[in-house]
Short mmCIF file of C-alpha atoms and ligand atoms in Angstrom, two decimals:
data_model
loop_
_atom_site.label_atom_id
_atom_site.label_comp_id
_atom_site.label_asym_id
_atom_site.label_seq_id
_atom_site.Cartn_x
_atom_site.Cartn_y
_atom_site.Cartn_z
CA UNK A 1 0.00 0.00 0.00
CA UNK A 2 1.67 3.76 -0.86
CA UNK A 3 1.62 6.22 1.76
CA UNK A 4 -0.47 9.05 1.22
CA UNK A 5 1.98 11.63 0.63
CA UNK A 6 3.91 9.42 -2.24
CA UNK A 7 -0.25 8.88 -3.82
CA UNK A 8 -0.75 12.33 -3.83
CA UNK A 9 2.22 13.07 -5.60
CA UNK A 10 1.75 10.42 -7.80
CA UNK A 11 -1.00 12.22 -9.04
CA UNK A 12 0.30 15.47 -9.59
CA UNK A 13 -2.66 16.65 -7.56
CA UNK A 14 -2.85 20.89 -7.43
CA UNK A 15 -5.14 20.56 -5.43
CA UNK A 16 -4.31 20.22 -1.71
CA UNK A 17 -6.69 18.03 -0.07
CA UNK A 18 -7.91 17.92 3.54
CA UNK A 19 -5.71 15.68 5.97
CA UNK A 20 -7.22 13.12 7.72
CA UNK A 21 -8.17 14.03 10.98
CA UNK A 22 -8.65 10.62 12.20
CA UNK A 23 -5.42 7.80 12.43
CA UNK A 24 -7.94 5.01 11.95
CA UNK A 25 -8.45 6.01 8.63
CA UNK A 26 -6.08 5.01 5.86
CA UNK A 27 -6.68 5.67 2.01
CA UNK A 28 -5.65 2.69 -0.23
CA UNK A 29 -5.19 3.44 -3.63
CA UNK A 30 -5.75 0.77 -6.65
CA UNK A 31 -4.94 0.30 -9.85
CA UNK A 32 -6.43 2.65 -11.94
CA UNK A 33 -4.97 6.40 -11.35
CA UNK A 34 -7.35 9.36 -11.28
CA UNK A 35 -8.53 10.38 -14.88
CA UNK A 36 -6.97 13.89 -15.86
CA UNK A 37 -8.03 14.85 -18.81
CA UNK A 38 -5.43 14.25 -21.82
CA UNK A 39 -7.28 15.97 -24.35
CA UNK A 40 -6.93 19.50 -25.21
CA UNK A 41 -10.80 20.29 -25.64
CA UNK A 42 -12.94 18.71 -23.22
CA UNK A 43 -13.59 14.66 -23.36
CA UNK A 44 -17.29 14.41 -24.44
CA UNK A 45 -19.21 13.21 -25.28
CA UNK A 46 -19.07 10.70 -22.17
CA UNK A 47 -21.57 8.77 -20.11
CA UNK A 48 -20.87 6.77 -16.54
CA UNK A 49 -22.98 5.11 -14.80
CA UNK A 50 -22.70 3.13 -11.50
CA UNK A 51 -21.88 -0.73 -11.40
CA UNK A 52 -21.16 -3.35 -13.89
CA UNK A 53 -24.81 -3.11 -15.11
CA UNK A 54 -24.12 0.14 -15.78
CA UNK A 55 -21.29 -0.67 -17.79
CA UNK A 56 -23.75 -2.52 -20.00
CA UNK A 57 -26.19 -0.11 -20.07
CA UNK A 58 -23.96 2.69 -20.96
CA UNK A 59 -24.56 1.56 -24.47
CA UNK A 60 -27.48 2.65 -24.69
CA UNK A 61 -26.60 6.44 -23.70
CA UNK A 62 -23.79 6.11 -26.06
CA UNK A 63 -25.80 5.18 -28.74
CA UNK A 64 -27.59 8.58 -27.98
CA UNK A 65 -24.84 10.72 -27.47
CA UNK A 66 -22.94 9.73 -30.34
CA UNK A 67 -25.53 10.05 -32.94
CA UNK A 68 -25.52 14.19 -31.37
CA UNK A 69 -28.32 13.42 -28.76
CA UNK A 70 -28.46 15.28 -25.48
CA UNK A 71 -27.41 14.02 -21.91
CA UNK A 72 -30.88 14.21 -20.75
CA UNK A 73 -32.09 11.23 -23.08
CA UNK A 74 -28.82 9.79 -22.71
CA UNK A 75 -28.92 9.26 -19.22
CA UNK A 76 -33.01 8.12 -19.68
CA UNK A 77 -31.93 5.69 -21.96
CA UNK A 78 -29.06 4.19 -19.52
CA UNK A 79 -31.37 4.02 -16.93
CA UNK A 80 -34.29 2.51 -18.40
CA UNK A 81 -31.87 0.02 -19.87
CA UNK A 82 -31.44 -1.33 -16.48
CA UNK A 83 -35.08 -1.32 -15.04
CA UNK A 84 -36.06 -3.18 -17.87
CA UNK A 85 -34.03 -5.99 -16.74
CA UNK A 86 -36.24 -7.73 -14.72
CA UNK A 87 -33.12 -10.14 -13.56
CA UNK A 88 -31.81 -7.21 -11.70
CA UNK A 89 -32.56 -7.63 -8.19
CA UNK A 90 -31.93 -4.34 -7.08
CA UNK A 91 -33.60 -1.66 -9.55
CA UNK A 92 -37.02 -1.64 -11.33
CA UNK A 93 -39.53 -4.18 -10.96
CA UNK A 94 -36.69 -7.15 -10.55
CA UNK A 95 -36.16 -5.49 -6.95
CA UNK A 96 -36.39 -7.39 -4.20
CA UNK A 97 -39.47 -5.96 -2.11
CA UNK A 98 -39.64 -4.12 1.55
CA UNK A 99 -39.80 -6.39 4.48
CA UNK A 100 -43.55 -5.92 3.82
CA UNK A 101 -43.42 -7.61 0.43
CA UNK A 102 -43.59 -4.66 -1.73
CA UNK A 103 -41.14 -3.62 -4.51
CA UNK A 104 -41.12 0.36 -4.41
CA UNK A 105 -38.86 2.04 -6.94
CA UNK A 106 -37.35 5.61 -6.57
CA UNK A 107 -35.77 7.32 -9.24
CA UNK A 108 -34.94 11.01 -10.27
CA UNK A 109 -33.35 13.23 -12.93
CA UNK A 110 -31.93 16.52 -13.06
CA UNK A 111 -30.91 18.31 -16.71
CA UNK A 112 -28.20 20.96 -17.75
CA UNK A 113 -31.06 23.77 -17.19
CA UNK A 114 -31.15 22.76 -13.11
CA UNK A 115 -34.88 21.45 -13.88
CA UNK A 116 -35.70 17.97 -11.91
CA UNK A 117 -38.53 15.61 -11.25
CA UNK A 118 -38.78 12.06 -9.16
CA UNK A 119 -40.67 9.64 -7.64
CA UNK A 120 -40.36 7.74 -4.07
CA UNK A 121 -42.51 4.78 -3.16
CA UNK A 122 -43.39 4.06 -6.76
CA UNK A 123 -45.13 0.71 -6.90
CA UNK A 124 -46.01 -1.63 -10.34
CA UNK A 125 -44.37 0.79 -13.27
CA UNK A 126 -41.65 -0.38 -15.12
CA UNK A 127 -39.66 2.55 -15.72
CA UNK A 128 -39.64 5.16 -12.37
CA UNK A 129 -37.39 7.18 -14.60
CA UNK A 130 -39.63 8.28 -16.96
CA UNK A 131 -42.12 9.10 -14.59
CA UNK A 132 -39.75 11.28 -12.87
CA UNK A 133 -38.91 13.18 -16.30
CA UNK A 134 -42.69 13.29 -16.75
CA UNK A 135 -42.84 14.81 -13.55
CA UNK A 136 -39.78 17.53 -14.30
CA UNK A 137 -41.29 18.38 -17.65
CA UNK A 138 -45.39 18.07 -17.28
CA UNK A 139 -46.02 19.37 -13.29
CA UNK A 140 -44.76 22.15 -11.41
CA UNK A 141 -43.47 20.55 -8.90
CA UNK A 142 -40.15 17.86 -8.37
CA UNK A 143 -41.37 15.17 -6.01
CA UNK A 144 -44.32 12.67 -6.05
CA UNK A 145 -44.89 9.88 -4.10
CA UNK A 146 -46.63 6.90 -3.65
CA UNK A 147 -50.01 6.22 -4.61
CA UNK A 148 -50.08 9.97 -6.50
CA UNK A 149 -46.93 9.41 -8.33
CA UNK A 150 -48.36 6.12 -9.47
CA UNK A 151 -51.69 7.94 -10.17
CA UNK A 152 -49.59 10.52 -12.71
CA UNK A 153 -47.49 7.71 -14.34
CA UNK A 154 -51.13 6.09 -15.51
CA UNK A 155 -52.58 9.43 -16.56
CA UNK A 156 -49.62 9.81 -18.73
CA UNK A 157 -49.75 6.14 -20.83
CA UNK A 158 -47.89 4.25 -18.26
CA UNK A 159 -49.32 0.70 -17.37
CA UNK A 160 -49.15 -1.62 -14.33
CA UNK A 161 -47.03 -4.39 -13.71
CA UNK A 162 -46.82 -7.66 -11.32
CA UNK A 163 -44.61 -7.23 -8.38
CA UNK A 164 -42.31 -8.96 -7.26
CA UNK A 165 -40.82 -11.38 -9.47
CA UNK A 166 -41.08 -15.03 -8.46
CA UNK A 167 -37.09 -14.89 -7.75
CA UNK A 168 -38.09 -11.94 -5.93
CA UNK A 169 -40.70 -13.36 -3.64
CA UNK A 170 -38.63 -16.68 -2.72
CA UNK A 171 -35.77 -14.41 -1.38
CA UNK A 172 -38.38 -12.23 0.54
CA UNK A 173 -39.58 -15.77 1.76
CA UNK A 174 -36.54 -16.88 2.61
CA UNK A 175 -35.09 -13.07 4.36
CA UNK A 176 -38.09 -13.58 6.46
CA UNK A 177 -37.22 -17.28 7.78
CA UNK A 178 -33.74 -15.82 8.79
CA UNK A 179 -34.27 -12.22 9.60
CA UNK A 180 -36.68 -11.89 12.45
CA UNK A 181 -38.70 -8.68 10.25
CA UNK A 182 -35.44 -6.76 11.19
CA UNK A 183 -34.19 -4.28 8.11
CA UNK A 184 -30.45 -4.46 7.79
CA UNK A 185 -28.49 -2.32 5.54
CA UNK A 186 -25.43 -4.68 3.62
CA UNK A 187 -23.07 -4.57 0.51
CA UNK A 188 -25.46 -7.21 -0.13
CA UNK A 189 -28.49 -6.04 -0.41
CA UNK A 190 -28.57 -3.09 -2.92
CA UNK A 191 -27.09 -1.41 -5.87
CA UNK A 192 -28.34 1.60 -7.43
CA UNK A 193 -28.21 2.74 -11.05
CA UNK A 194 -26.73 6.15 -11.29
CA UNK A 195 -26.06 7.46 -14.86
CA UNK A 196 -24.02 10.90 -15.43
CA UNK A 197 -23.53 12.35 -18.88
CA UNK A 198 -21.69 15.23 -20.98
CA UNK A 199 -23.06 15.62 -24.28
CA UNK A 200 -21.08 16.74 -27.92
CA UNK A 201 -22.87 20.26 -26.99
CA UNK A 202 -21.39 20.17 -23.55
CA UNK A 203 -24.12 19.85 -21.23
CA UNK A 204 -24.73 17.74 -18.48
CA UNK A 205 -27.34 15.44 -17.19
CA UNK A 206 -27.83 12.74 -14.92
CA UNK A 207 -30.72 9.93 -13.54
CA UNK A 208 -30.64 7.73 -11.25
CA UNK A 209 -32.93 4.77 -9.96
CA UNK A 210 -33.23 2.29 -7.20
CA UNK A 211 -35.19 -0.58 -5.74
CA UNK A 212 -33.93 0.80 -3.10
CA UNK A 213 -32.45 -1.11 -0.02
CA UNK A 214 -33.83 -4.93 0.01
CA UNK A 215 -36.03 -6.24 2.85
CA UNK A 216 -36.70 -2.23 3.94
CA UNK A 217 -39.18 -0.60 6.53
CA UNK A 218 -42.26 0.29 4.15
CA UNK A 219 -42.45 3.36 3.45
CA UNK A 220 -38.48 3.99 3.60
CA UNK A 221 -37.24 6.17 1.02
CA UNK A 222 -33.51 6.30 0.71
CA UNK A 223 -30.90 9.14 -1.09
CA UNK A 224 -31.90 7.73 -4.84
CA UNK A 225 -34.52 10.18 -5.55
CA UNK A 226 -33.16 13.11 -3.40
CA UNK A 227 -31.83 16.01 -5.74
CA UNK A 228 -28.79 16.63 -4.18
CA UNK A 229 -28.48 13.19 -2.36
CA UNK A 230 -28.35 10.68 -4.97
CA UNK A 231 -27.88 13.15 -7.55
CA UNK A 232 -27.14 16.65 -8.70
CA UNK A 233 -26.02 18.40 -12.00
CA UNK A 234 -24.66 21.95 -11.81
CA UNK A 235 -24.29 22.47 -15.67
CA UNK A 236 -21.16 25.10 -14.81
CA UNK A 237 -19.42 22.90 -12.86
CA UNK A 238 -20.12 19.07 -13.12
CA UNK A 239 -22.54 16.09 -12.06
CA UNK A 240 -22.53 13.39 -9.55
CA UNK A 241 -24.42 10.24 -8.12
CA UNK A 242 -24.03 8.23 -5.10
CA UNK A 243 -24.54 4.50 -4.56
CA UNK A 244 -24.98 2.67 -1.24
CA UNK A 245 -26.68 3.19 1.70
CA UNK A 246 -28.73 5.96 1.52
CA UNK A 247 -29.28 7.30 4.71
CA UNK A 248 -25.45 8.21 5.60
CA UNK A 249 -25.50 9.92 1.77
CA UNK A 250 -28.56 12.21 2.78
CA UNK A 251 -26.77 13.37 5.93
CA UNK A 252 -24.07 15.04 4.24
CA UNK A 253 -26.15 15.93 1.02
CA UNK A 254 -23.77 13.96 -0.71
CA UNK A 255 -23.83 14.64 -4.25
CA UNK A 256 -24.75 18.34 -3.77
CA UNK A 257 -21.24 18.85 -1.80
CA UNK A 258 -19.34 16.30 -4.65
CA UNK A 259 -20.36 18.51 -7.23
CA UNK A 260 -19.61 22.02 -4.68
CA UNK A 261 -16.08 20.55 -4.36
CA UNK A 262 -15.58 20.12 -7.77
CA UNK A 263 -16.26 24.02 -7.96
CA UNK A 264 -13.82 24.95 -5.31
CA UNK A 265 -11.32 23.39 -7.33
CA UNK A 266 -10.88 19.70 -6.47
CA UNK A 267 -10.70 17.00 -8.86
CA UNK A 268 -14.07 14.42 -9.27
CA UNK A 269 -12.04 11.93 -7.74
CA UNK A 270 -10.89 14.14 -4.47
CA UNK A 271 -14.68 15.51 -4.44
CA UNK A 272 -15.65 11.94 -3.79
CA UNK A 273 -12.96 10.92 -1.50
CA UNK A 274 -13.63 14.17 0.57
CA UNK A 275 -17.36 13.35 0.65
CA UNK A 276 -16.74 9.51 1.60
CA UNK A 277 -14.56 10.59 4.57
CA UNK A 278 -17.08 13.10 5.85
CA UNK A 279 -19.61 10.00 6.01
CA UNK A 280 -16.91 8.29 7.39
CA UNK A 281 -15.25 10.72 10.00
CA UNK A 282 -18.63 12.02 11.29
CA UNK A 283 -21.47 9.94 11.42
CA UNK A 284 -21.94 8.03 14.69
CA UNK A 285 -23.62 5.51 12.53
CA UNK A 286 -21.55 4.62 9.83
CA UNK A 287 -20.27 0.89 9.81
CA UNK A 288 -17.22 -0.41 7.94
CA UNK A 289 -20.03 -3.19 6.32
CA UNK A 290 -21.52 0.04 4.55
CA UNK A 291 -20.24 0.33 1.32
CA UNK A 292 -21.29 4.38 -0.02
CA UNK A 293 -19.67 5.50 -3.24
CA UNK A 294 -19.44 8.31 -4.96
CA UNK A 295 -19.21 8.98 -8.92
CA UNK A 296 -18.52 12.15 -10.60
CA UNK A 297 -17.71 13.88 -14.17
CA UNK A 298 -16.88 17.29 -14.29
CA UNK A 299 -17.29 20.03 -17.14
CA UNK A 300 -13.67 19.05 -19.01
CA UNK A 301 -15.24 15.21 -19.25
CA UNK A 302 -12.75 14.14 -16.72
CA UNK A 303 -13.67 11.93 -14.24
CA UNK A 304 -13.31 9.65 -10.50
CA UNK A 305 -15.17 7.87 -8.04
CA UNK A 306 -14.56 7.00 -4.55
CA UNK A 307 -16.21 4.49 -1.67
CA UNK A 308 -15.85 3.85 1.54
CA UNK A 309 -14.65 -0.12 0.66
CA UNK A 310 -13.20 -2.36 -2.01
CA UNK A 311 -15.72 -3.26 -4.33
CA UNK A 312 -17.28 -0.16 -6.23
CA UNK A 313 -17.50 -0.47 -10.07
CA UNK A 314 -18.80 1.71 -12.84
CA UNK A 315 -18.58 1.65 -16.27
CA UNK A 316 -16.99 4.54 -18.51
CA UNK A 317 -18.11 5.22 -22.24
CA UNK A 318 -16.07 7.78 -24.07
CA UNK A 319 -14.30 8.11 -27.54
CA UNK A 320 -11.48 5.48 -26.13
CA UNK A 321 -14.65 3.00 -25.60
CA UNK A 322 -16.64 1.19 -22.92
CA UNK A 323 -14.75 0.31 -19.86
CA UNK A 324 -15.38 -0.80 -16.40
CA UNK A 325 -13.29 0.40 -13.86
CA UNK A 326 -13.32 -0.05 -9.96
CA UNK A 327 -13.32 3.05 -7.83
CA UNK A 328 -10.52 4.06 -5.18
CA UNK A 329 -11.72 3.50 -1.74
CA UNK A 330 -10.74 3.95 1.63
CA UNK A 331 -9.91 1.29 4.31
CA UNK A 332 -11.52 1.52 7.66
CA UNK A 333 -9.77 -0.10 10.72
C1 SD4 B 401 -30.82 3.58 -1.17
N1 SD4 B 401 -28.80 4.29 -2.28
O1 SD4 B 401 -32.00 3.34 -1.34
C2 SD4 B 401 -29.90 3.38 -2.34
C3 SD4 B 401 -29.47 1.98 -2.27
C4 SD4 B 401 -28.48 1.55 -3.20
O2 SD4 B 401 -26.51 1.21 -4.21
O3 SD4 B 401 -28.65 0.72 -3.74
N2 SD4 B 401 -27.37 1.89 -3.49
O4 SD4 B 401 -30.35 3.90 -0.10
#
């Protein structure tokens, strides 16, 4: 493992970043550097999204951005890509359900114009996504929920769907042999989808969209849907999404405060690093089995990602290709 010191100068950082306050903390470095941006205009058009089934899916954005389409349908495209996979257990209506036996989907969106919609506690519609860009483009407002939200998404074409899957329901069956009704928040039981995207004209966009965690309180919504949470796009500065568990990423308004750093100055990657060991150095109830990452592009197409542990993925599309690549992260003693 490099020291700090020798990583950060590995990098050629010019940014100086904020010392650890705690000793328990140590930052382990992997494989892939930082990405600095090699080209003399700005890398785009790009599209990242969270998790090998985002590496996947990015084709689908690509296929959107390359042919001159915005971020905005790239990033719909990405994510619908994934919710329409009902083999997925842990976004759209492949989820696996709430302790209750319910599958409730959150998802939001946020464009290069600051405009946003989403949904929480979406039950029986295939694509939460769409609903929330419904909701950004046809309503005044950002948020629905529930039994309205699901009310909006059939007024607008949208049809219902059975929920859960039978996988689904025989790993409900089988969480509630073992778990006592207790809700417990593990690398195991979630993934989001979070998509971010710079477009040939230079804008930004991003979606993201959830199951949300497995085996939850009903009811619970987590960081997915949250502008500035699970998502936000500040089309002077850059966008980021956040994976994991939800709670500790609404605390510190996690991807709001990625994409603030990334103003200041700091690099995507050390705007997700800083935000990870804020979660990490300050919340009484952070665990080391949490795994929270952060992903973020900024305005020059350059890009980084962070987590708490080993073990966060997302896949890259740009004019070298379609890559995955597995975040830095920080060890926790
Ligand atoms: C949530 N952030 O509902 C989501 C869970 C997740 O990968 O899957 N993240 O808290």
């Amino acid at each position: 493992m490099k020291s700090r010191r020798k990583f950060i100068k590995q990098l050629g950082l010019s940014v100086v970043s904020i010392p650890l306050a705690s000793s328990v903390l140590k930052t382990q470095s992997c494989e892939s550097p930082p990405v600095v941006n090699k080209f003399e205009k700005p890398n785009m058009p790009i599209i990242l999204s969270t998790w090998s089934f985002g590496k996947i899916a990015n084709q689908a954005g690509w296929d959107v951005l390359v042919n001159g389409g915005n971020a905005l349908d790239a990033v719909e495209s990405t994510a619908k890509f994934v919710e329409a996979d009902l083999s997925q257990t842990s976004v759209g209506l492949g989820g696996w359900p709430d302790r209750d036996g319910f599958v409730t989907l959150d998802a939001c969106i946020m464009d290069e114009k600051g405009n946003c919609g989403s949904v929480m506690f979406l039950e029986n519609i295939m694509h939460p996504i769409s609903v929330a860009r419904l909701v950004m483009e046809k309503t005044p407002h950002i948020q629905l929920v529930g039994e309205g939200a699901q009310m909006f998404a059939l007024e607008n074409g949208f049809v219902l769907h059975d929920a859960p899957t039978e996988g689904s329901k025989k790993a409900w069956e089988k969480w509630k042999l073992e778990n006592n009704y207790e809700p417990k928040i593990s690398p195991e039981n979630h993934d989001t989808i979070g998509v971010i995207a710079l477009d040939k004209n230079g804008n930004l966009s991003g979606a993201c969209t959830t199951s949300g965690l497995a085996f939850k309180m009903h009811g619970r919504v987590g960081d997915s849907p949250i502008i500035g949470a699970g998502l936000f796009v500040d089309n002077e500065v850059g966008a980021a999404t956040a994976t994991g568990t939800g709670e500790e990423v609404i605390r510190i308004c996690g991807t709001h405060l990625v994409v603030e750093l990334m103003r200041q100055g700091y690099t995507p990657v050390n705007a997700c690093k800083e935000a990870v060991e804020r979660i990490v150095k300050r919340s009484p109830r952070y665990t080391k089995e949490m795994i929270i990452g952060f992903l973020a592009l900024n305005k020059k197409g350059e890009y980084g990602a962070y987590s708490t542990r080993k073990g966060f993925e997302y896949g890259v599309y740009d004019k070298v290709g379609s890559v995955l690549k597995t975040a830095e992260f920080m060890e926790t003693y």
